mmCIF file of C-alpha atoms in Angstrom:
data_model
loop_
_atom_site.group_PDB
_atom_site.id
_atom_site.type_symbol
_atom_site.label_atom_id
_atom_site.label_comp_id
_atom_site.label_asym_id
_atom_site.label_seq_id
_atom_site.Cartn_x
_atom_site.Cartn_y
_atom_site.Cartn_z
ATOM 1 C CA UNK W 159 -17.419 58.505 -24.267
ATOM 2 C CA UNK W 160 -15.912 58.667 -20.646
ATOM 3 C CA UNK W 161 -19.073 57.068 -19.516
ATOM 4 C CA UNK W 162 -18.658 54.766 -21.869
ATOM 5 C CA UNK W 163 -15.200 53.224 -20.871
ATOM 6 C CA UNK W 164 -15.960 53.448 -17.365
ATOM 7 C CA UNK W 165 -18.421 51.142 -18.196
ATOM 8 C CA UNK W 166 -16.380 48.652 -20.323
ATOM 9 C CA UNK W 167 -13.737 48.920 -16.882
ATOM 10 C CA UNK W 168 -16.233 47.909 -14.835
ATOM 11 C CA UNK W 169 -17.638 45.126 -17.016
ATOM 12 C CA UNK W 170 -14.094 43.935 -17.309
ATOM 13 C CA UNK W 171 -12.908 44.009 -13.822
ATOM 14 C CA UNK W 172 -16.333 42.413 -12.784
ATOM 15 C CA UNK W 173 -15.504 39.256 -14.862
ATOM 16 C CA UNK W 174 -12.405 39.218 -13.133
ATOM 17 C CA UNK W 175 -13.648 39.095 -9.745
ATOM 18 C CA UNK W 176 -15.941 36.420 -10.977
ATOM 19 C CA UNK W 177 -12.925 34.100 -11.451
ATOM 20 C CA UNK W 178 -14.028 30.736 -9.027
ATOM 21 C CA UNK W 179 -11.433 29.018 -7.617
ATOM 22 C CA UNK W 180 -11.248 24.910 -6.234
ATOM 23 C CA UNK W 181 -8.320 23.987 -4.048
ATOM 24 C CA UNK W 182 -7.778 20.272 -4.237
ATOM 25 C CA UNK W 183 -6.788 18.214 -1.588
ATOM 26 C CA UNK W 184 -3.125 17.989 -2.507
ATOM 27 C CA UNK W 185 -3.180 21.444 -2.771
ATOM 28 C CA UNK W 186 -3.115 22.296 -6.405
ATOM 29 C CA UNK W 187 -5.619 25.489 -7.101
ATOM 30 C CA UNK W 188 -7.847 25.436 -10.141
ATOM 31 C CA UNK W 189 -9.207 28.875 -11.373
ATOM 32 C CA UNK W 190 -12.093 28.951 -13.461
ATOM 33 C CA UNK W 191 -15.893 29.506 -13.845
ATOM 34 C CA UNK W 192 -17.806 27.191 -11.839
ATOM 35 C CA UNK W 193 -21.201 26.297 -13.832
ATOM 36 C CA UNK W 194 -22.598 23.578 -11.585
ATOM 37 C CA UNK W 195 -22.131 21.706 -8.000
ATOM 38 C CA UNK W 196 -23.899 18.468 -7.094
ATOM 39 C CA UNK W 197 -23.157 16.239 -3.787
ATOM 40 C CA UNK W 198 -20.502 14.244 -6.225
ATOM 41 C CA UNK W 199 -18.843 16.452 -8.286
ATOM 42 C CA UNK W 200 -18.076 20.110 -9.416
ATOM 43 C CA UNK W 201 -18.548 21.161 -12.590
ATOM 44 C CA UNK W 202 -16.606 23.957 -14.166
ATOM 45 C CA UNK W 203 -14.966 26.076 -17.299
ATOM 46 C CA UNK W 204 -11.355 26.930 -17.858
ATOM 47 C CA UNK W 205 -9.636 28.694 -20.446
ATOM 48 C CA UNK W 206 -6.695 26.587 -22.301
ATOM 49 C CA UNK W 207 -5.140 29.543 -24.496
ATOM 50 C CA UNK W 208 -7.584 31.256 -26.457
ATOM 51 C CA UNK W 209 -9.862 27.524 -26.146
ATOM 52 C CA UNK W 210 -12.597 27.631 -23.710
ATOM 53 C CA UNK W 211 -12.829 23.991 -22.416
ATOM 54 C CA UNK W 212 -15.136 22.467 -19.579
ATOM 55 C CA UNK W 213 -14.554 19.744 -17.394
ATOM 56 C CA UNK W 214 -15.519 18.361 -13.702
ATOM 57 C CA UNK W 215 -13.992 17.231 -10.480
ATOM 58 C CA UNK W 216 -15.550 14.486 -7.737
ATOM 59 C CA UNK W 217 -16.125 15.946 -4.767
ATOM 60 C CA UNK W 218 -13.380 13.339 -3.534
ATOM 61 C CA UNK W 219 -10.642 14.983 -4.301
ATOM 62 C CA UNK W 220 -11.467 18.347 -3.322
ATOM 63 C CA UNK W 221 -10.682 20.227 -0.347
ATOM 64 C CA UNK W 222 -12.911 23.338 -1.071
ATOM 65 C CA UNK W 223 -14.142 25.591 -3.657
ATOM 66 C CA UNK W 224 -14.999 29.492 -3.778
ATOM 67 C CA UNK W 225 -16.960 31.380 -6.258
ATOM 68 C CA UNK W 226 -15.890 35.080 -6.999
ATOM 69 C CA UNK W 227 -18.781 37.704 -5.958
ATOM 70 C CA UNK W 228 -20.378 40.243 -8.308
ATOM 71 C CA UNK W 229 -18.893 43.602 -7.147
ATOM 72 C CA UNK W 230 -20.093 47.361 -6.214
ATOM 73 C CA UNK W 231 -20.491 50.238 -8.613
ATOM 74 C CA UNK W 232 -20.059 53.413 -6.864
ATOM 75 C CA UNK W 233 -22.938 56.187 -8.182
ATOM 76 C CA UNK W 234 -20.003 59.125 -9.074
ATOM 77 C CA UNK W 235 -18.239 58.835 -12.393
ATOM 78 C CA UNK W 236 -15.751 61.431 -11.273
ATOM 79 C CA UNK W 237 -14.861 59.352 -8.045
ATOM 80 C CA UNK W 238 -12.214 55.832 -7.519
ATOM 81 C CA UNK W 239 -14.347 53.029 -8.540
ATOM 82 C CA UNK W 240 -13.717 50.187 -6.052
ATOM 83 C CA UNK W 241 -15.348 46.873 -6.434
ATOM 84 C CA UNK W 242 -15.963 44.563 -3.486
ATOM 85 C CA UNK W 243 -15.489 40.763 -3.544
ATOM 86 C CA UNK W 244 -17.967 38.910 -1.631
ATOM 87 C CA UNK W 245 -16.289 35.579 -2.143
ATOM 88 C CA UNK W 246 -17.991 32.120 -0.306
ATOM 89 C CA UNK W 247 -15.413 29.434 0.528
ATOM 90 C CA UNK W 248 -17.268 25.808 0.779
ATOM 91 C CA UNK W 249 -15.065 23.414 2.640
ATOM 92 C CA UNK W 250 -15.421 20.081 1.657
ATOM 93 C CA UNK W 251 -12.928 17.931 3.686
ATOM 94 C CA UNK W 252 -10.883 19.251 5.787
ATOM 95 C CA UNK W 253 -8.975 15.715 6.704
ATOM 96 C CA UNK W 254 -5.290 15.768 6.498
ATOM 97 C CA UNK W 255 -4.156 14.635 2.828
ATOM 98 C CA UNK W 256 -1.942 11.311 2.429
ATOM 99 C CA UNK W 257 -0.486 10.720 -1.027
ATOM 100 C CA UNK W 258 -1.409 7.922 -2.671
ATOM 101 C CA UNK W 259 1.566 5.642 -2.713
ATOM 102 C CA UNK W 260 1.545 2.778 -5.820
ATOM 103 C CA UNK W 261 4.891 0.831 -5.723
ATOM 104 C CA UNK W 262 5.830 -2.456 -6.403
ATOM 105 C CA UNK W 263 8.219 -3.647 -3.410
ATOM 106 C CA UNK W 264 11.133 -6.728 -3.909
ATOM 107 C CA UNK W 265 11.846 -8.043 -0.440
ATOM 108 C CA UNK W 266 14.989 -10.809 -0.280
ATOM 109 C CA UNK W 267 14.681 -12.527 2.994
ATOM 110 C CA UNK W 268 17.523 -14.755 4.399
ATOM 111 C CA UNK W 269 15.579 -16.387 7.721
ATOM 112 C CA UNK W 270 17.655 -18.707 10.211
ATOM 113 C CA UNK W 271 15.162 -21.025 12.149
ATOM 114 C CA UNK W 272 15.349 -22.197 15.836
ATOM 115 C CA UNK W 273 12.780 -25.272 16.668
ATOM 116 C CA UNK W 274 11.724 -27.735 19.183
ATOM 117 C CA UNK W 275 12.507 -30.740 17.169
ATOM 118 C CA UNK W 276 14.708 -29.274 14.041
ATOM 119 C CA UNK W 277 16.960 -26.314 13.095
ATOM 120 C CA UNK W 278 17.399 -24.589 9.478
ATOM 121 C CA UNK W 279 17.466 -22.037 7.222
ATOM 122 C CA UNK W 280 15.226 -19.972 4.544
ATOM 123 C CA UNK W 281 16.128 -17.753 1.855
ATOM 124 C CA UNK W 282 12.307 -16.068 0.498
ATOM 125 C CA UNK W 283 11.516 -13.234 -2.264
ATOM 126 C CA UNK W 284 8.669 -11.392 -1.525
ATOM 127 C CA UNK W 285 7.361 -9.291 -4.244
ATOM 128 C CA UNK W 286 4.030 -7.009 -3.900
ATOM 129 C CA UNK W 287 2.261 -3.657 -4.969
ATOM 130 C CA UNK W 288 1.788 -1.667 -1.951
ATOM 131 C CA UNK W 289 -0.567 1.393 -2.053
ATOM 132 C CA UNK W 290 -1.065 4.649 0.581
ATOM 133 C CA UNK W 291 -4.349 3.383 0.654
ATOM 134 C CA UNK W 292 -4.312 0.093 1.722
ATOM 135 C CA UNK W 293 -2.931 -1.557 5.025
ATOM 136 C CA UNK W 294 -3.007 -4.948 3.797
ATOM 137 C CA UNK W 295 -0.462 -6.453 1.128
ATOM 138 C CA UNK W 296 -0.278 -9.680 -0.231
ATOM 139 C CA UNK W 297 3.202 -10.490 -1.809
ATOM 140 C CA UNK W 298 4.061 -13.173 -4.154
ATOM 141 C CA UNK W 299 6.353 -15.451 -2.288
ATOM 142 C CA UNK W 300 9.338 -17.757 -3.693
ATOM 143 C CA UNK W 301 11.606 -19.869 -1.340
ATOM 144 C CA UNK W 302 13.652 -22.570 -0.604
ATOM 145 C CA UNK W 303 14.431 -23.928 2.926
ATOM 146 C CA UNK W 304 16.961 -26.404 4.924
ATOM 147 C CA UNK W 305 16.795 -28.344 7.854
ATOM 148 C CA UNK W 306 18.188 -31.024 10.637
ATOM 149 C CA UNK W 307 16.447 -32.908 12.864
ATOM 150 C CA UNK W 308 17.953 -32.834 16.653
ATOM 151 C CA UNK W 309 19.697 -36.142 16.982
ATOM 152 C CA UNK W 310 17.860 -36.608 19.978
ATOM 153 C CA UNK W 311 14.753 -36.831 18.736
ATOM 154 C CA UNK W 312 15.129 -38.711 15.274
ATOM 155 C CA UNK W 313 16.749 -41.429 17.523
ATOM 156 C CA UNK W 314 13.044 -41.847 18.748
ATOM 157 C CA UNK W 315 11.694 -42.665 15.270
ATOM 158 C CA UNK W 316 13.302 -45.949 14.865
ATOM 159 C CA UNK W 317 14.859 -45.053 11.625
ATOM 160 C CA UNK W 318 18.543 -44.998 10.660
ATOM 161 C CA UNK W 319 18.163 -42.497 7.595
ATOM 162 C CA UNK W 320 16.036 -40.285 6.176
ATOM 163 C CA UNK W 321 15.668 -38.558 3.226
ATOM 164 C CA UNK W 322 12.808 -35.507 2.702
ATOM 165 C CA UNK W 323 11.988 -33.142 0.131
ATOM 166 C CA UNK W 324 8.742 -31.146 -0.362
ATOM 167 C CA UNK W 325 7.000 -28.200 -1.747
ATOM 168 C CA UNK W 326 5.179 -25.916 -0.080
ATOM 169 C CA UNK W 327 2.415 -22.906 -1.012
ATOM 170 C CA UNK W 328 0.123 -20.315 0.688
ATOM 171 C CA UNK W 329 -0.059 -16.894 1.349
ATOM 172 C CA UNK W 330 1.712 -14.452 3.017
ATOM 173 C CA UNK W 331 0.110 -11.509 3.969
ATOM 174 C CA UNK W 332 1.267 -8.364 5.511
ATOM 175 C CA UNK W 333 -0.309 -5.792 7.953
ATOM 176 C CA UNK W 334 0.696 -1.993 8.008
ATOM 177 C CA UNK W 335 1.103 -1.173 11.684
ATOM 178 C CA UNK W 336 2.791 1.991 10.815
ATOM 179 C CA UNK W 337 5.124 3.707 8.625
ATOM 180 C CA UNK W 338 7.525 1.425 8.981
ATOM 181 C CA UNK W 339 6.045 -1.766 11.004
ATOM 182 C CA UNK W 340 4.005 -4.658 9.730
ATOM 183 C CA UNK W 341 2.649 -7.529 11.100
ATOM 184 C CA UNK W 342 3.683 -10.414 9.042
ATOM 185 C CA UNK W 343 0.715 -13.792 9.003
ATOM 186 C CA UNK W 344 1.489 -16.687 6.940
ATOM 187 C CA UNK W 345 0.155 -20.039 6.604
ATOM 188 C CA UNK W 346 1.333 -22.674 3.626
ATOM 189 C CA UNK W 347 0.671 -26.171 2.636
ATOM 190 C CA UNK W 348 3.538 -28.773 2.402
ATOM 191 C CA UNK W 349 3.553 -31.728 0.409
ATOM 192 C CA UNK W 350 6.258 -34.042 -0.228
ATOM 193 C CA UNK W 351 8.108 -37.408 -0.162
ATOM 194 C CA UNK W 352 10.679 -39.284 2.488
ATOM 195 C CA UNK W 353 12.703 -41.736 1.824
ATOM 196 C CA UNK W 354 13.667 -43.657 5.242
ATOM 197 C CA UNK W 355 15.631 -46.901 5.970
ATOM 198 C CA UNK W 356 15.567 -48.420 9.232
ATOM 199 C CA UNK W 357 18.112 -50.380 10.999
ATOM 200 C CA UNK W 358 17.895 -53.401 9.167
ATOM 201 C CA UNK W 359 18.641 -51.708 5.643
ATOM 202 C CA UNK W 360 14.969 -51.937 4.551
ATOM 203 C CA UNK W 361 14.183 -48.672 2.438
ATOM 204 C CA UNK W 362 10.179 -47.176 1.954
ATOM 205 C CA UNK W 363 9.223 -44.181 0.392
ATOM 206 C CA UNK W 364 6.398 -42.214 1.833
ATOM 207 C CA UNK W 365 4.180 -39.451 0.821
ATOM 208 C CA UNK W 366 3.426 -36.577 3.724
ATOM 209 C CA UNK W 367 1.563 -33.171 3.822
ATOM 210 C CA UNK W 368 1.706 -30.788 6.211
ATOM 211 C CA UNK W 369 0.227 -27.237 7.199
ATOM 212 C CA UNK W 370 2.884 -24.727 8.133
ATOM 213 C CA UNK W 371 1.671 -21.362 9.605
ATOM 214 C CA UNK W 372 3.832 -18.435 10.899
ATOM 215 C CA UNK W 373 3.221 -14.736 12.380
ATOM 216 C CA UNK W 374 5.667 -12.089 13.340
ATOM 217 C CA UNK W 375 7.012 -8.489 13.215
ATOM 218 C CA UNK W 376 8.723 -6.628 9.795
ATOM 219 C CA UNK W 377 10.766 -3.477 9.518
ATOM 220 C CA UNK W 378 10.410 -2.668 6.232
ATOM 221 C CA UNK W 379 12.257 0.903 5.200
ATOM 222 C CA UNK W 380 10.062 3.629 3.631
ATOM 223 C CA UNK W 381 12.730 4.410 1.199
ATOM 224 C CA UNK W 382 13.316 2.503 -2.413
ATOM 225 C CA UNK W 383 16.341 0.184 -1.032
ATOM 226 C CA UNK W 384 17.553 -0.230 2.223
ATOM 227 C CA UNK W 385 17.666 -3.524 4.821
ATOM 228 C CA UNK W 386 14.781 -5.142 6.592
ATOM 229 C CA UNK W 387 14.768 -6.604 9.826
ATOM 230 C CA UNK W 388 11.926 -9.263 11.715
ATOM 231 C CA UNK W 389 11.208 -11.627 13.958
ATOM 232 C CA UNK W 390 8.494 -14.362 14.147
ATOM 233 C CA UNK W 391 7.107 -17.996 15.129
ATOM 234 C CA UNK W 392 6.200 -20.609 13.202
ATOM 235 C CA UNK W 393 4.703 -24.293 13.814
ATOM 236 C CA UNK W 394 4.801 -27.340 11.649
ATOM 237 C CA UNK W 395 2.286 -30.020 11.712
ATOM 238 C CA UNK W 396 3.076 -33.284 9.340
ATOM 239 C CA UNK W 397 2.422 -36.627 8.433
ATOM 240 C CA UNK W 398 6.001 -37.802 7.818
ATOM 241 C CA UNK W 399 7.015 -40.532 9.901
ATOM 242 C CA UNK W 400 10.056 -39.078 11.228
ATOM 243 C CA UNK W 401 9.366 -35.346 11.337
ATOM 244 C CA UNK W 402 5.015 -34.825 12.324
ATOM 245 C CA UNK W 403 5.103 -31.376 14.053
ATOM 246 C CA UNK W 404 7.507 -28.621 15.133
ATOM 247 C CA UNK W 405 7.174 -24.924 16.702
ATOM 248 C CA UNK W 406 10.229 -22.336 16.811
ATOM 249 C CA UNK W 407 11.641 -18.906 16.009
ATOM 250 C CA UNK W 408 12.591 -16.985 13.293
ATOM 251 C CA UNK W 409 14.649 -14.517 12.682
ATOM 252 C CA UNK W 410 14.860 -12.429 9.317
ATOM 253 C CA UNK W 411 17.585 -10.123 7.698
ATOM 254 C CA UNK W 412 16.799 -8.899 4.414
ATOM 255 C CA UNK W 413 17.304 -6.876 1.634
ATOM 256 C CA UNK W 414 14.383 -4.574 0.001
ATOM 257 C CA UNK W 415 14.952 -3.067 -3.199
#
């Protein structure tokens, strides 16, 4: 009978040791049985409760995995039983681990503009989903914008008045540089109308498109809310009569949330 639970102790404590183990590579540790390992993922068995349930694992998101040795009977009953684990870690990526970030990000942008030929203003949302994984983001963009020819140079077009409104649309993009630093490339189509009347009170209405592109430097906080701060170029090339090409600074002071 002694023999007999000695046995059943051993049996017992060997299934124990047998326990596998698979750290991921957030850190989170998985015990269980593993029943199978293949170059993509890890197969394996876990008890839920009294349920034994089986599931996998890709090879992605694991750092390494062990499996539990079988241990060492000693030959005396009368002696300490002590059972040895032989246990064999596999490392599978030892890279440091970045969590995945998945946000969406609301930028309000409020952008005074220095040019050659004209000076103004632009107020821009930016909304985008930005990811841990990714360093490119393309936001949504929505704007509206202002501006005043120098005096100086509409005198040149030979026009008394003028009158312009437009649309424009592109893209945006932005560049992760860092945690907190993006480069900021942007090019948009304009299309619009001008009303101009010349000195002798003769009005004509004109159709122009343009190509507008822009580059420059973000701070964009890494926390939910806080204020962003950026600087940039742009140029302006046009059909208009009185206003056909342009090249300044920006400035940007903004609000992400």
């Amino acid at each position: 009978m002694r023999v007999f639970f000695i046995f059943i102790f051993l049996c017992f404590s060997a299934l124990l040791n047998a326990q596998d183990q698979i750290t991921k590579r957030d850190g989170e540790q998985i015990d269980c049985v593993i029943t199978k390992v293949d170059e993509q993922v890890i197969y394996f068995d876990f008890h839920d409760g009294e349920r034994r349930l089986s599931s996998f694992i890709p090879m992605t998101e694991v750092r390494s995995y062990q499996r539990g040795g079988e241990g060492s009977v000693a030959d005396s009953f009368d002696s300490i039983i002590v059972v040895e684990d032989k246990v064999n870690e596999v490392l599978v990526d030892t890279t440091r681990y970045v969590e995945e970030v998945d946000e969406w990000v609301n930028l309000v942008v409020y952008s005074p503009r220095i040019g050659v030929n004209a000076t103004g203003w632009g107020v821009d949302y930016y909304g985008y989903n930005l990811t841990g994984s990714s360093r490119w983001g393309l936001p949504l963009v929505v704007g509206i914008e202002g501006f005043d020819l120098r005096p100086d140079y509409f005198d040149k077009t030979g026009y008394y008045q003028a009158e312009m409104s437009y649309m424009t649309f592109g893209v945006s993009p932005f560049y992760r540089l860092g945690d907190k630093f993006y480069l900021q490339l942007g090019v948009r189509l304009i299309y619009g109308e001008e009303e101009l009347t010349d000195f002798s009170g003769d009005v004509s209405s004109n159709m122009f498109f343009g190509l507008n592109p822009s580059q420059g430097i973000v701070f964009i906080p890494e926390s939910k809310a806080g204020v962003t701060l950026g600087i940039g170029i742009y140029e302006k090339v046009l059909s208009s009569d009185v206003y056909n090409n342009d090249v300044g600074v920006t400035f940007q002071l903004g609000i992400k949330f």
